[in-house]
PDB file of C-alpha atoms in Angstrom:
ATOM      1  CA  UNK A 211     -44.263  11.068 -13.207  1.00 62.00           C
ATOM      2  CA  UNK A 212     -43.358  13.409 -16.028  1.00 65.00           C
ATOM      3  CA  UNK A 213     -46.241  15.186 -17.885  1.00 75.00           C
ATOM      4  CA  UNK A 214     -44.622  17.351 -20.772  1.00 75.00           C
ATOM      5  CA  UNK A 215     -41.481  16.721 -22.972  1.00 72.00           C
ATOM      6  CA  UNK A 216     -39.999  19.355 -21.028  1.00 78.00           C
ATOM      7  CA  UNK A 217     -40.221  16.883 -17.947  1.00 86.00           C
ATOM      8  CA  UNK A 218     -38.617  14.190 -19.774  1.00 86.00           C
ATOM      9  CA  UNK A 219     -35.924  16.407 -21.046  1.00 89.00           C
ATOM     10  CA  UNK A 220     -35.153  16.801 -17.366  1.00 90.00           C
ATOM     11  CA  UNK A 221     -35.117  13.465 -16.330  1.00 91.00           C
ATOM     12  CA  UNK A 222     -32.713  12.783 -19.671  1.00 93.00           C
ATOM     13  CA  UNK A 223     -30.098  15.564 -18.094  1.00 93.00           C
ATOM     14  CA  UNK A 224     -30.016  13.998 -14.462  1.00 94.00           C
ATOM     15  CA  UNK A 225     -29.704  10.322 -16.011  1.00 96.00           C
ATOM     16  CA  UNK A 226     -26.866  11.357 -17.837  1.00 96.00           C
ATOM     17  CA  UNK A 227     -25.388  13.935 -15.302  1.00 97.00           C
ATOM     18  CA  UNK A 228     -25.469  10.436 -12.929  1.00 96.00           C
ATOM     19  CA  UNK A 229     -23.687   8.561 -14.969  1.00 96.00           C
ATOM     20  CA  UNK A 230     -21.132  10.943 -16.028  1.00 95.00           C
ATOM     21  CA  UNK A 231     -20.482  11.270 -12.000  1.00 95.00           C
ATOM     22  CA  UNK A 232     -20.487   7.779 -11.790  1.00 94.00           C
ATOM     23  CA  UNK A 233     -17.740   7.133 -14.857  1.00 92.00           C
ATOM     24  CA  UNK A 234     -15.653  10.260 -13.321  1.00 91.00           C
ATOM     25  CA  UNK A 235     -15.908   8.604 -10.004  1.00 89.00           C
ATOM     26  CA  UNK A 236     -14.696   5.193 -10.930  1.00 88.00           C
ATOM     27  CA  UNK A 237     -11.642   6.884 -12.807  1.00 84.00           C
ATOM     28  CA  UNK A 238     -10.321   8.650  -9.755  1.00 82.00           C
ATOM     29  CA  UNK A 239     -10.650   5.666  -7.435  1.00 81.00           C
ATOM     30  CA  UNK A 240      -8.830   4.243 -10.729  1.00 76.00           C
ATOM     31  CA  UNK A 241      -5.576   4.986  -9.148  1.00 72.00           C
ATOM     32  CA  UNK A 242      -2.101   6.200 -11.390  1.00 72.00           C
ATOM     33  CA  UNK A 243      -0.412   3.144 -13.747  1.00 73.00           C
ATOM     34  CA  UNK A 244       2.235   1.261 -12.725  1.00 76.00           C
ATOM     35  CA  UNK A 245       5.633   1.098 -15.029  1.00 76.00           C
ATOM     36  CA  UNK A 246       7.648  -1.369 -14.992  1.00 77.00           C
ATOM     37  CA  UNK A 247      10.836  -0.799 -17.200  1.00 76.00           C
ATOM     38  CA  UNK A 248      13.299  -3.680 -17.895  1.00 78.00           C
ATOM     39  CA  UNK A 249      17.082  -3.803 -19.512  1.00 77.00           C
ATOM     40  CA  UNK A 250      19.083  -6.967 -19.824  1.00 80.00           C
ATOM     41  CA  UNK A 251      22.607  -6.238 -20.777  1.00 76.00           C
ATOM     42  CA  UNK A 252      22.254  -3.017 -21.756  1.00 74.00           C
ATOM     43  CA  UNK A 253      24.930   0.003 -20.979  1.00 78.00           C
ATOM     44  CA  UNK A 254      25.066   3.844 -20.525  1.00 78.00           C
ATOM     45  CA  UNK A 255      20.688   3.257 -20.357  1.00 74.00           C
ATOM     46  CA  UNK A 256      17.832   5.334 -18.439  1.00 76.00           C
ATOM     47  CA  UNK A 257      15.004   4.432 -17.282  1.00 74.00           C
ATOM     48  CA  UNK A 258      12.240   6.477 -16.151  1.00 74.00           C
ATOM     49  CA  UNK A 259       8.946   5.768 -14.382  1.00 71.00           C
ATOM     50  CA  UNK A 260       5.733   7.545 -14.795  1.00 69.00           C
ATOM     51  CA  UNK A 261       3.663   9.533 -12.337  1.00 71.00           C
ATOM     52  CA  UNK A 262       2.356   6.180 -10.573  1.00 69.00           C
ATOM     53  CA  UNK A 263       4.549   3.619  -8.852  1.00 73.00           C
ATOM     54  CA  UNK A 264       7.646   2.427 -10.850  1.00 73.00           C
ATOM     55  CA  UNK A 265       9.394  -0.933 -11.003  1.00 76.00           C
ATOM     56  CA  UNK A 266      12.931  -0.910 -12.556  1.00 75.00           C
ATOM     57  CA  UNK A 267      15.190  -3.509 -13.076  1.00 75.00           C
ATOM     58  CA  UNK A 268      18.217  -4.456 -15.352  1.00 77.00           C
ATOM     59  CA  UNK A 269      20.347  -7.213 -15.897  1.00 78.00           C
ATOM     60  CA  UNK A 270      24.319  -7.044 -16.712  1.00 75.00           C
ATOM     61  CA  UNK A 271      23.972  -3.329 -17.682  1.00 72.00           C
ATOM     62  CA  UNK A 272      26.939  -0.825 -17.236  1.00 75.00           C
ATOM     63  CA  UNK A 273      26.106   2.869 -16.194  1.00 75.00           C
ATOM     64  CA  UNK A 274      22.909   2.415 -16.082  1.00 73.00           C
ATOM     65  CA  UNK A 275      20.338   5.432 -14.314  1.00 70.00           C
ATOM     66  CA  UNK A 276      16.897   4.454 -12.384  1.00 70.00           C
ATOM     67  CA  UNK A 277      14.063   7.096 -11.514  1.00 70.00           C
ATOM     68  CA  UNK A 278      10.834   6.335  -9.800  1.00 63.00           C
TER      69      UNK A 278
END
């Protein structure tokens, strides 16, 4: 147990150094965002996904460019 406010001071840093790990931790198992980008009848459009997985999809467009 803890005897001087220097003790508790320590306990205070791990508790928060553990939760810190804990909220980093859950983040990275988090995974990247999806994007999902839609045109109906569109023409001469882009679409573009972000750096997790991508869904595209159009409807009657003309010219139209898709990355993922």
């Amino acid at each position: 147990m803890p005897q001087t406010g220097m003790d508790w001071w320590v306990v205070a840093g791990v508790l928060v150094a553990v939760v810190g790990v804990w909220i980093a931790w859950r983040q990275y198992r988090k995974g990247k965002p999806t994007t999902q980008n839609t045109i109906k009848g569109g023409h001469r459009n882009a679409q573009q996904g972000g750096s997790g997985s991508t869904v595209n999809q159009i409807e009657d467009g003309d010219d139209n460019e898709q990355r993922g």
